[in-house]
Amino acid sequence: MLPAWWKEAVFYQIYPRSFQDSNGDGIGDLPGIIDRLDYLQELGITAVWLSPIYDSPNDDMGYDIRNYQKIMAEFGTMADFDRLRDGLHARGMKLIMDLVVNHTSDEHPWFQKALADPSGPFGQYYFLRPGQPDTPPNNWTSFFSGSAWRWFPEQQLWGLHLFSPKQMDLNWSYPPVRDAVCHMVNWWLDRGVDGFRLDVINYIAKNPGLPAGDPLIGQLMGFTGVEEYFYGRHLHEYLRELQERSFTPHHAFSVGETPGVGMQMSKLLTGDYRHELDMVFDFDVLETPGHVRWDDYRYDLNYLRDYLVDYQDHYGSHYWQALFIENHDNPRMISKVNPDPQYRIAIAKLLAVIELTLRGTPFIFQGQELGRVNAQFHNIRDFQDVESINKYHELLAAGQTEQAALAVLLAGSRDHARTPMPWDTTPHGGFTTGTPWLAGDDDYRQYNAYSEMANPRSVWSTYRHLIKLRQANPVLVYGATDTVDRRRNAWSYIRRDDDHQPIQVLINLSARQKRMTIPAGGSLLYRNYPAHDGRFKAYEARVYRLPE
């Protein structure tokens, strides 16, 4: 297995709008992040992933980019970015940014030029199709509700948008688009960025002719047409070109966001011999079978175990897994597993044990290290997420009551992950001296970074301890994973290699006490409860070093 810095790294995802506000306007910014770099270093983080900071009209909170080579004014300046980059590198941390190139904002100059002259050179940058105002070119639907086509009456053209109507899809089959993307990526890599997380990167290759979606698949998947672009015919070709022209010359890292891609497709995208991507995020981990994000249900940790064991056993030595349980697009995992407050801390620590003791690269989302849970939103006015707001009105139009529609949002809104980071007990958790762009709740009064850092038994201290343990024990990075217990609600595995003492992890996956076999001669390295006894308590996890 080839070593690499990104295999040994512990990543921390920052959602800049909600991390730290430095100027009191209620919006997180780059100077605020710079002020918190010592916090990340103390936690043990070695790489930071920034959600988009590019110039944007913020229809989808920065994922609708207006200018790839300019910083969003609310976040600061390019000089602030340079200071952030230098501050991270001075602390031995890498920096990766979001690469959003499936689509741009409709305010991007490329799209404005395309509309102004559809037959000109920029007209083919996007999917612009002539037609009638009541007949879209095909039956594809948007991930943000409604048709995936927007009508432009002045030009008498339809434009494709898989997401918001202001996020227009780029036409990657047109070589100048690929040239422009490679040029932009190289510009950032030359500026010192260490790599990119590639947003919905498997959607870039729409099948030629944009065939209509199968209605039955659309009904099953919830989105019509998805089979024509989630793994398009030219996807590998486009990724290899981007790798060859940008990532390889700069020795840069890449991790793709790849919805709908399972293990076998992930192997085709990430094999170290294929020269496409280094890793991908497989979102099958986020919901149990038969459920989607908007469902109010209890996430079964036995599924998490089986999913991860499958990858540990079968992914192979030419591929590397991205280990994650939260991000900016999903509710908090603790709330999905068990919202009962008495289990909050135990579950948070259990999840930390899993993520930091398996083979793969951990990606921690901001606030995860504090045991954050879903926010207590009360009405539709509390939400800022365009997807959630569209979903709410779609449900009302379908006959749902306001209460029922709100319940769906409370289960699945992306805003749960985007509430301001709680730093201390001052108003708004110390995130801002002004009015935060997205209101949270009073949870920060008890759960905040200041109090967590001061408590040696806190969730934060658990993350810090386990990160240090991982960094001090190469067997936890590159070692094999041998599962020794997969009974219902039980999980035990051993990490081992030829050069280090093995480490065994034992986990009770339920709220019921459970008997588990303690390894003979093992020395305890971590336990998420303060005292020993014969049974494993609710959601208890332990880590032992085994004798050689």
mmCIF file of N, CA and C in Angstrom, residues 103-221:
data_model
loop_
_atom_site.group_PDB
_atom_site.id
_atom_site.type_symbol
_atom_site.label_atom_id
_atom_site.label_comp_id
_atom_site.label_asym_id
_atom_site.label_seq_id
_atom_site.Cartn_x
_atom_site.Cartn_y
_atom_site.Cartn_z
ATOM 1 N N HIS A 103 -21.472 23.174 -12.389
ATOM 2 C CA HIS A 103 -22.331 24.304 -12.717
ATOM 3 C C HIS A 103 -21.687 25.593 -12.250
ATOM 4 N N THR A 104 -22.174 26.695 -12.750
ATOM 5 C CA THR A 104 -21.794 28.020 -12.264
ATOM 6 C C THR A 104 -23.066 28.791 -11.939
ATOM 7 N N SER A 105 -22.884 29.943 -11.350
ATOM 8 C CA SER A 105 -24.003 30.868 -11.181
ATOM 9 C C SER A 105 -24.457 31.383 -12.546
ATOM 10 N N ASP A 106 -25.739 31.708 -12.652
ATOM 11 C CA ASP A 106 -26.202 32.341 -13.892
ATOM 12 C C ASP A 106 -25.647 33.750 -14.032
ATOM 13 N N GLU A 107 -24.990 34.253 -12.981
ATOM 14 C CA GLU A 107 -24.360 35.563 -13.047
ATOM 15 C C GLU A 107 -22.887 35.484 -13.446
ATOM 16 N N HIS A 108 -22.372 34.287 -13.666
ATOM 17 C CA HIS A 108 -20.991 34.143 -14.121
ATOM 18 C C HIS A 108 -20.862 34.749 -15.520
ATOM 19 N N PRO A 109 -19.752 35.421 -15.805
ATOM 20 C CA PRO A 109 -19.578 36.023 -17.147
ATOM 21 C C PRO A 109 -19.730 35.023 -18.276
ATOM 22 N N TRP A 110 -19.327 33.768 -18.048
ATOM 23 C CA TRP A 110 -19.498 32.771 -19.116
ATOM 24 C C TRP A 110 -20.965 32.642 -19.502
ATOM 25 N N PHE A 111 -21.828 32.563 -18.500
ATOM 26 C CA PHE A 111 -23.239 32.376 -18.814
ATOM 27 C C PHE A 111 -23.857 33.654 -19.368
ATOM 28 N N GLN A 112 -23.429 34.788 -18.852
ATOM 29 C CA GLN A 112 -23.951 36.043 -19.376
ATOM 30 C C GLN A 112 -23.589 36.213 -20.849
ATOM 31 N N LYS A 113 -22.373 35.805 -21.208
ATOM 32 C CA LYS A 113 -21.963 35.865 -22.609
ATOM 33 C C LYS A 113 -22.731 34.843 -23.448
ATOM 34 N N ALA A 114 -23.006 33.695 -22.861
ATOM 35 C CA ALA A 114 -23.770 32.673 -23.583
ATOM 36 C C ALA A 114 -25.175 33.169 -23.904
ATOM 37 N N LEU A 115 -25.816 33.834 -22.944
ATOM 38 C CA LEU A 115 -27.155 34.371 -23.188
ATOM 39 C C LEU A 115 -27.127 35.502 -24.196
ATOM 40 N N ALA A 116 -26.087 36.340 -24.113
ATOM 41 C CA ALA A 116 -26.006 37.486 -25.017
ATOM 42 C C ALA A 116 -25.783 37.049 -26.462
ATOM 43 N N ASP A 117 -25.086 35.912 -26.649
ATOM 44 C CA ASP A 117 -24.795 35.434 -28.001
ATOM 45 C C ASP A 117 -24.805 33.907 -27.993
ATOM 46 N N PRO A 118 -25.989 33.287 -28.004
ATOM 47 C CA PRO A 118 -26.075 31.826 -27.915
ATOM 48 C C PRO A 118 -25.349 31.088 -29.034
ATOM 49 N N SER A 119 -25.163 31.714 -30.163
ATOM 50 C CA SER A 119 -24.448 31.076 -31.264
ATOM 51 C C SER A 119 -22.954 31.360 -31.227
ATOM 52 N N GLY A 120 -22.512 32.154 -30.261
ATOM 53 C CA GLY A 120 -21.099 32.496 -30.131
ATOM 54 C C GLY A 120 -20.318 31.448 -29.369
ATOM 55 N N PRO A 121 -19.043 31.743 -29.069
ATOM 56 C CA PRO A 121 -18.159 30.751 -28.445
ATOM 57 C C PRO A 121 -18.600 30.305 -27.060
ATOM 58 N N PHE A 122 -19.321 31.141 -26.319
ATOM 59 C CA PHE A 122 -19.751 30.754 -24.985
ATOM 60 C C PHE A 122 -21.114 30.070 -24.973
ATOM 61 N N GLY A 123 -21.803 30.086 -26.100
ATOM 62 C CA GLY A 123 -23.112 29.465 -26.162
ATOM 63 C C GLY A 123 -23.073 27.977 -25.875
ATOM 64 N N GLN A 124 -21.940 27.335 -26.185
ATOM 65 C CA GLN A 124 -21.813 25.904 -25.949
ATOM 66 C C GLN A 124 -21.215 25.579 -24.578
ATOM 67 N N TYR A 125 -20.912 26.603 -23.777
ATOM 68 C CA TYR A 125 -20.427 26.358 -22.413
ATOM 69 C C TYR A 125 -21.509 25.711 -21.548
ATOM 70 N N TYR A 126 -22.755 25.898 -21.935
ATOM 71 C CA TYR A 126 -23.884 25.424 -21.134
ATOM 72 C C TYR A 126 -24.833 24.635 -22.038
ATOM 73 N N PHE A 127 -25.863 24.069 -21.432
ATOM 74 C CA PHE A 127 -26.861 23.316 -22.187
ATOM 75 C C PHE A 127 -28.047 24.236 -22.481
ATOM 76 N N LEU A 128 -27.955 24.969 -23.557
ATOM 77 C CA LEU A 128 -29.012 25.874 -23.991
ATOM 78 C C LEU A 128 -29.715 25.251 -25.191
ATOM 79 N N ARG A 129 -31.037 25.105 -25.076
ATOM 80 C CA ARG A 129 -31.796 24.418 -26.115
ATOM 81 C C ARG A 129 -33.015 25.249 -26.516
ATOM 82 N N PRO A 130 -33.273 25.386 -27.832
ATOM 83 C CA PRO A 130 -34.479 26.108 -28.285
ATOM 84 C C PRO A 130 -35.721 25.265 -28.011
ATOM 85 N N GLY A 131 -36.860 25.930 -27.964
ATOM 86 C CA GLY A 131 -38.093 25.189 -27.737
ATOM 87 C C GLY A 131 -39.265 26.100 -27.465
ATOM 88 N N GLN A 132 -40.307 25.538 -26.877
ATOM 89 C CA GLN A 132 -41.504 26.277 -26.515
ATOM 90 C C GLN A 132 -41.568 26.422 -24.993
ATOM 91 N N PRO A 133 -42.134 27.506 -24.499
ATOM 92 C CA PRO A 133 -42.095 27.780 -23.059
ATOM 93 C C PRO A 133 -42.794 26.752 -22.187
ATOM 94 N N ASP A 134 -43.677 25.947 -22.757
ATOM 95 C CA ASP A 134 -44.393 24.958 -21.945
ATOM 96 C C ASP A 134 -43.882 23.534 -22.172
ATOM 97 N N THR A 135 -42.748 23.387 -22.908
ATOM 98 C CA THR A 135 -42.242 22.046 -23.225
ATOM 99 C C THR A 135 -40.735 21.994 -23.029
ATOM 100 N N PRO A 136 -40.263 21.605 -21.848
ATOM 101 C CA PRO A 136 -38.815 21.479 -21.623
ATOM 102 C C PRO A 136 -38.205 20.435 -22.555
ATOM 103 N N PRO A 137 -36.913 20.519 -22.817
ATOM 104 C CA PRO A 137 -36.250 19.587 -23.740
ATOM 105 C C PRO A 137 -36.317 18.128 -23.321
ATOM 106 N N ASN A 138 -36.381 17.847 -22.031
ATOM 107 C CA ASN A 138 -36.583 16.474 -21.573
ATOM 108 C C ASN A 138 -37.277 16.497 -20.215
ATOM 109 N N ASN A 139 -37.430 15.326 -19.610
ATOM 110 C CA ASN A 139 -38.201 15.230 -18.366
ATOM 111 C C ASN A 139 -37.358 15.208 -17.110
ATOM 112 N N TRP A 140 -36.105 15.632 -17.209
ATOM 113 C CA TRP A 140 -35.242 15.618 -16.025
ATOM 114 C C TRP A 140 -35.790 16.568 -14.956
ATOM 115 N N THR A 141 -35.624 16.158 -13.690
ATOM 116 C CA THR A 141 -36.051 17.003 -12.575
ATOM 117 C C THR A 141 -34.850 17.470 -11.772
ATOM 118 N N SER A 142 -35.028 18.580 -11.088
ATOM 119 C CA SER A 142 -33.960 19.201 -10.307
ATOM 120 C C SER A 142 -33.892 18.594 -8.906
ATOM 121 N N PHE A 143 -32.694 18.574 -8.348
ATOM 122 C CA PHE A 143 -32.528 18.132 -6.968
ATOM 123 C C PHE A 143 -33.128 19.141 -5.989
ATOM 124 N N PHE A 144 -33.391 20.336 -6.474
ATOM 125 C CA PHE A 144 -33.974 21.376 -5.632
ATOM 126 C C PHE A 144 -35.440 21.622 -5.970
ATOM 127 N N SER A 145 -36.124 20.593 -6.475
ATOM 128 C CA SER A 145 -37.562 20.611 -6.768
ATOM 129 C C SER A 145 -37.848 21.134 -8.178
ATOM 130 N N GLY A 146 -38.864 20.555 -8.800
ATOM 131 C CA GLY A 146 -39.328 21.003 -10.097
ATOM 132 C C GLY A 146 -38.487 20.505 -11.252
ATOM 133 N N SER A 147 -38.722 21.081 -12.428
ATOM 134 C CA SER A 147 -38.000 20.712 -13.632
ATOM 135 C C SER A 147 -36.535 21.128 -13.531
ATOM 136 N N ALA A 148 -35.673 20.390 -14.235
ATOM 137 C CA ALA A 148 -34.252 20.745 -14.303
ATOM 138 C C ALA A 148 -33.985 21.741 -15.431
ATOM 139 N N TRP A 149 -35.044 22.304 -16.007
ATOM 140 C CA TRP A 149 -34.891 23.249 -17.118
ATOM 141 C C TRP A 149 -35.502 24.607 -16.756
ATOM 142 N N ARG A 150 -34.800 25.648 -17.117
ATOM 143 C CA ARG A 150 -35.257 27.029 -16.896
ATOM 144 C C ARG A 150 -35.474 27.705 -18.240
ATOM 145 N N TRP A 151 -36.597 28.381 -18.379
ATOM 146 C CA TRP A 151 -36.953 29.058 -19.626
ATOM 147 C C TRP A 151 -36.444 30.488 -19.618
ATOM 148 N N PHE A 152 -35.750 30.880 -20.685
ATOM 149 C CA PHE A 152 -35.277 32.246 -20.863
ATOM 150 C C PHE A 152 -36.078 32.863 -22.002
ATOM 151 N N PRO A 153 -37.120 33.625 -21.685
ATOM 152 C CA PRO A 153 -38.077 34.085 -22.718
ATOM 153 C C PRO A 153 -37.452 34.983 -23.771
ATOM 154 N N GLU A 154 -36.516 35.841 -23.369
ATOM 155 C CA GLU A 154 -35.949 36.772 -24.342
ATOM 156 C C GLU A 154 -35.194 36.036 -25.440
ATOM 157 N N GLN A 155 -34.498 34.974 -25.052
ATOM 158 C CA GLN A 155 -33.712 34.197 -26.018
ATOM 159 C C GLN A 155 -34.504 33.026 -26.597
ATOM 160 N N GLN A 156 -35.686 32.757 -26.006
ATOM 161 C CA GLN A 156 -36.482 31.601 -26.420
ATOM 162 C C GLN A 156 -35.663 30.303 -26.297
ATOM 163 N N LEU A 157 -34.986 30.197 -25.154
ATOM 164 C CA LEU A 157 -34.114 29.052 -24.909
ATOM 165 C C LEU A 157 -34.391 28.439 -23.542
ATOM 166 N N TRP A 158 -34.163 27.140 -23.465
ATOM 167 C CA TRP A 158 -34.157 26.439 -22.199
ATOM 168 C C TRP A 158 -32.710 26.253 -21.746
ATOM 169 N N GLY A 159 -32.472 26.340 -20.413
ATOM 170 C CA GLY A 159 -31.149 26.093 -19.864
ATOM 171 C C GLY A 159 -31.218 25.037 -18.774
ATOM 172 N N LEU A 160 -30.260 24.111 -18.775
ATOM 173 C CA LEU A 160 -30.260 22.998 -17.828
ATOM 174 C C LEU A 160 -29.658 23.401 -16.495
ATOM 175 N N HIS A 161 -30.356 23.037 -15.414
ATOM 176 C CA HIS A 161 -29.843 23.253 -14.055
ATOM 177 C C HIS A 161 -30.268 22.064 -13.201
ATOM 178 N N LEU A 162 -29.337 21.216 -12.807
ATOM 179 C CA LEU A 162 -29.677 20.081 -11.958
ATOM 180 C C LEU A 162 -29.993 20.516 -10.536
ATOM 181 N N PHE A 163 -29.566 21.719 -10.180
ATOM 182 C CA PHE A 163 -29.806 22.209 -8.822
ATOM 183 C C PHE A 163 -30.677 23.467 -8.901
ATOM 184 N N SER A 164 -30.301 24.551 -8.276
ATOM 185 C CA SER A 164 -31.118 25.760 -8.299
ATOM 186 C C SER A 164 -31.224 26.319 -9.727
ATOM 187 N N PRO A 165 -32.328 27.012 -10.048
ATOM 188 C CA PRO A 165 -32.429 27.653 -11.366
ATOM 189 C C PRO A 165 -31.337 28.679 -11.629
ATOM 190 N N LYS A 166 -30.617 29.094 -10.595
ATOM 191 C CA LYS A 166 -29.502 30.018 -10.780
ATOM 192 C C LYS A 166 -28.152 29.295 -10.871
ATOM 193 N N GLN A 167 -28.189 27.951 -10.873
ATOM 194 C CA GLN A 167 -26.961 27.164 -11.005
ATOM 195 C C GLN A 167 -27.014 26.419 -12.343
ATOM 196 N N MET A 168 -26.409 27.005 -13.348
ATOM 197 C CA MET A 168 -26.519 26.484 -14.704
ATOM 198 C C MET A 168 -25.402 25.478 -14.986
ATOM 199 N N ASP A 169 -25.795 24.302 -15.478
ATOM 200 C CA ASP A 169 -24.835 23.213 -15.692
ATOM 201 C C ASP A 169 -23.892 23.509 -16.858
ATOM 202 N N LEU A 170 -22.604 23.234 -16.619
ATOM 203 C CA LEU A 170 -21.586 23.389 -17.651
ATOM 204 C C LEU A 170 -21.586 22.182 -18.586
ATOM 205 N N ASN A 171 -21.265 22.444 -19.825
ATOM 206 C CA ASN A 171 -21.218 21.405 -20.855
ATOM 207 C C ASN A 171 -19.782 20.908 -21.010
ATOM 208 N N TRP A 172 -19.429 19.868 -20.282
ATOM 209 C CA TRP A 172 -18.066 19.355 -20.288
ATOM 210 C C TRP A 172 -17.691 18.690 -21.601
ATOM 211 N N SER A 173 -18.644 18.393 -22.466
ATOM 212 C CA SER A 173 -18.304 17.800 -23.755
ATOM 213 C C SER A 173 -17.685 18.829 -24.700
ATOM 214 N N TYR A 174 -17.756 20.101 -24.336
ATOM 215 C CA TYR A 174 -17.204 21.189 -25.155
ATOM 216 C C TYR A 174 -15.773 21.455 -24.680
ATOM 217 N N PRO A 175 -14.749 21.165 -25.464
ATOM 218 C CA PRO A 175 -13.356 21.263 -25.005
ATOM 219 C C PRO A 175 -12.979 22.595 -24.352
ATOM 220 N N PRO A 176 -13.447 23.759 -24.844
ATOM 221 C CA PRO A 176 -13.082 25.006 -24.167
ATOM 222 C C PRO A 176 -13.518 25.060 -22.707
ATOM 223 N N VAL A 177 -14.597 24.366 -22.339
ATOM 224 C CA VAL A 177 -14.999 24.308 -20.933
ATOM 225 C C VAL A 177 -13.926 23.594 -20.114
ATOM 226 N N ARG A 178 -13.447 22.477 -20.618
ATOM 227 C CA ARG A 178 -12.418 21.727 -19.895
ATOM 228 C C ARG A 178 -11.128 22.534 -19.833
ATOM 229 N N ASP A 179 -10.815 23.256 -20.890
ATOM 230 C CA ASP A 179 -9.633 24.124 -20.878
ATOM 231 C C ASP A 179 -9.753 25.185 -19.789
ATOM 232 N N ALA A 180 -10.928 25.806 -19.711
ATOM 233 C CA ALA A 180 -11.139 26.876 -18.732
ATOM 234 C C ALA A 180 -11.063 26.337 -17.308
ATOM 235 N N VAL A 181 -11.631 25.162 -17.071
ATOM 236 C CA VAL A 181 -11.582 24.565 -15.737
ATOM 237 C C VAL A 181 -10.147 24.246 -15.356
ATOM 238 N N CYS A 182 -9.391 23.631 -16.242
ATOM 239 C CA CYS A 182 -7.997 23.292 -15.938
ATOM 240 C C CYS A 182 -7.178 24.555 -15.664
ATOM 241 N N HIS A 183 -7.409 25.594 -16.438
ATOM 242 C CA HIS A 183 -6.697 26.850 -16.213
ATOM 243 C C HIS A 183 -7.005 27.408 -14.835
ATOM 244 N N MET A 184 -8.265 27.391 -14.453
ATOM 245 C CA MET A 184 -8.660 27.907 -13.140
ATOM 246 C C MET A 184 -8.064 27.060 -12.015
ATOM 247 N N VAL A 185 -8.123 25.744 -12.144
ATOM 248 C CA VAL A 185 -7.566 24.860 -11.119
ATOM 249 C C VAL A 185 -6.070 25.099 -10.967
ATOM 250 N N ASN A 186 -5.359 25.223 -12.074
ATOM 251 C CA ASN A 186 -3.916 25.469 -12.018
ATOM 252 C C ASN A 186 -3.606 26.806 -11.361
ATOM 253 N N TRP A 187 -4.479 27.783 -11.592
ATOM 254 C CA TRP A 187 -4.276 29.107 -10.971
ATOM 255 C C TRP A 187 -4.285 28.995 -9.456
ATOM 256 N N TRP A 188 -5.214 28.203 -8.908
ATOM 257 C CA TRP A 188 -5.285 28.038 -7.455
ATOM 258 C C TRP A 188 -4.149 27.164 -6.942
ATOM 259 N N LEU A 189 -3.822 26.116 -7.676
ATOM 260 C CA LEU A 189 -2.726 25.258 -7.224
ATOM 261 C C LEU A 189 -1.403 26.013 -7.244
ATOM 262 N N ASP A 190 -1.217 26.867 -8.239
ATOM 263 C CA ASP A 190 -0.016 27.710 -8.270
ATOM 264 C C ASP A 190 0.019 28.674 -7.091
ATOM 265 N N ARG A 191 -1.147 28.992 -6.564
ATOM 266 C CA ARG A 191 -1.238 29.918 -5.439
ATOM 267 C C ARG A 191 -0.988 29.213 -4.098
ATOM 268 N N GLY A 192 -0.809 27.906 -4.123
ATOM 269 C CA GLY A 192 -0.435 27.203 -2.905
ATOM 270 C C GLY A 192 -1.493 26.318 -2.307
ATOM 271 N N VAL A 193 -2.641 26.155 -2.982
ATOM 272 C CA VAL A 193 -3.654 25.227 -2.500
ATOM 273 C C VAL A 193 -3.124 23.803 -2.683
ATOM 274 N N ASP A 194 -3.423 22.932 -1.729
ATOM 275 C CA ASP A 194 -2.877 21.575 -1.744
ATOM 276 C C ASP A 194 -3.790 20.553 -2.413
ATOM 277 N N GLY A 195 -4.980 20.955 -2.787
ATOM 278 C CA GLY A 195 -5.898 20.037 -3.441
ATOM 279 C C GLY A 195 -7.315 20.547 -3.406
ATOM 280 N N PHE A 196 -8.244 19.705 -3.847
ATOM 281 C CA PHE A 196 -9.643 20.104 -3.943
ATOM 282 C C PHE A 196 -10.570 18.962 -3.560
ATOM 283 N N ARG A 197 -11.709 19.348 -3.005
ATOM 284 C CA ARG A 197 -12.867 18.469 -2.906
ATOM 285 C C ARG A 197 -13.745 18.856 -4.084
ATOM 286 N N LEU A 198 -14.108 17.885 -4.914
ATOM 287 C CA LEU A 198 -14.785 18.152 -6.173
ATOM 288 C C LEU A 198 -16.288 17.916 -6.016
ATOM 289 N N ASP A 199 -17.041 18.978 -6.028
ATOM 290 C CA ASP A 199 -18.483 18.949 -5.778
ATOM 291 C C ASP A 199 -19.216 18.189 -6.883
ATOM 292 N N VAL A 200 -20.114 17.282 -6.494
ATOM 293 C CA VAL A 200 -20.910 16.439 -7.414
ATOM 294 C C VAL A 200 -20.165 16.157 -8.723
ATOM 295 N N ILE A 201 -18.928 15.726 -8.603
ATOM 296 C CA ILE A 201 -18.065 15.627 -9.778
ATOM 297 C C ILE A 201 -18.516 14.521 -10.730
ATOM 298 N N ASN A 202 -19.228 13.521 -10.221
ATOM 299 C CA ASN A 202 -19.676 12.465 -11.131
ATOM 300 C C ASN A 202 -20.862 12.886 -12.003
ATOM 301 N N TYR A 203 -21.385 14.106 -11.790
ATOM 302 C CA TYR A 203 -22.494 14.592 -12.613
ATOM 303 C C TYR A 203 -22.025 15.345 -13.863
ATOM 304 N N ILE A 204 -20.721 15.555 -14.022
ATOM 305 C CA ILE A 204 -20.249 16.456 -15.079
ATOM 306 C C ILE A 204 -20.431 15.874 -16.482
ATOM 307 N N ALA A 205 -20.549 14.534 -16.592
ATOM 308 C CA ALA A 205 -20.597 13.904 -17.911
ATOM 309 C C ALA A 205 -22.020 13.477 -18.255
ATOM 310 N N LYS A 206 -22.805 14.416 -18.762
ATOM 311 C CA LYS A 206 -24.161 14.065 -19.211
ATOM 312 C C LYS A 206 -24.073 13.214 -20.480
ATOM 313 N N ASN A 207 -24.896 12.203 -20.568
ATOM 314 C CA ASN A 207 -24.853 11.363 -21.756
ATOM 315 C C ASN A 207 -25.248 12.150 -23.001
ATOM 316 N N PRO A 208 -24.564 11.896 -24.126
ATOM 317 C CA PRO A 208 -24.832 12.659 -25.364
ATOM 318 C C PRO A 208 -26.303 12.643 -25.747
ATOM 319 N N GLY A 209 -26.795 13.809 -26.145
ATOM 320 C CA GLY A 209 -28.183 13.932 -26.558
ATOM 321 C C GLY A 209 -29.150 14.175 -25.425
ATOM 322 N N LEU A 210 -28.673 14.112 -24.183
ATOM 323 C CA LEU A 210 -29.513 14.318 -22.995
ATOM 324 C C LEU A 210 -30.810 13.506 -23.088
ATOM 325 N N PRO A 211 -30.711 12.171 -23.135
ATOM 326 C CA PRO A 211 -31.915 11.339 -23.293
ATOM 327 C C PRO A 211 -32.887 11.532 -22.139
ATOM 328 N N ALA A 212 -34.154 11.341 -22.427
ATOM 329 C CA ALA A 212 -35.180 11.422 -21.388
ATOM 330 C C ALA A 212 -34.936 10.355 -20.329
ATOM 331 N N GLY A 213 -35.275 10.684 -19.095
ATOM 332 C CA GLY A 213 -35.118 9.729 -18.022
ATOM 333 C C GLY A 213 -36.239 8.707 -18.005
ATOM 334 N N ASP A 214 -35.927 7.532 -17.502
ATOM 335 C CA ASP A 214 -36.930 6.489 -17.361
ATOM 336 C C ASP A 214 -37.878 6.862 -16.223
ATOM 337 N N PRO A 215 -39.186 6.948 -16.467
ATOM 338 C CA PRO A 215 -40.125 7.365 -15.409
ATOM 339 C C PRO A 215 -40.106 6.446 -14.186
ATOM 340 N N LEU A 216 -39.920 5.155 -14.392
ATOM 341 C CA LEU A 216 -39.902 4.231 -13.262
ATOM 342 C C LEU A 216 -38.671 4.459 -12.396
ATOM 343 N N ILE A 217 -37.516 4.640 -13.046
ATOM 344 C CA ILE A 217 -36.300 4.950 -12.274
ATOM 345 C C ILE A 217 -36.479 6.264 -11.544
ATOM 346 N N GLY A 218 -37.091 7.226 -12.219
ATOM 347 C CA GLY A 218 -37.337 8.520 -11.579
ATOM 348 C C GLY A 218 -38.216 8.383 -10.355
ATOM 349 N N GLN A 219 -39.233 7.527 -10.441
ATOM 350 C CA GLN A 219 -40.121 7.317 -9.306
ATOM 351 C C GLN A 219 -39.381 6.647 -8.154
ATOM 352 N N LEU A 220 -38.538 5.671 -8.484
ATOM 353 C CA LEU A 220 -37.793 4.958 -7.451
ATOM 354 C C LEU A 220 -36.733 5.838 -6.806
ATOM 355 N N MET A 221 -36.047 6.648 -7.609
ATOM 356 C CA MET A 221 -34.929 7.471 -7.123
ATOM 357 C C MET A 221 -35.389 8.813 -6.573
#
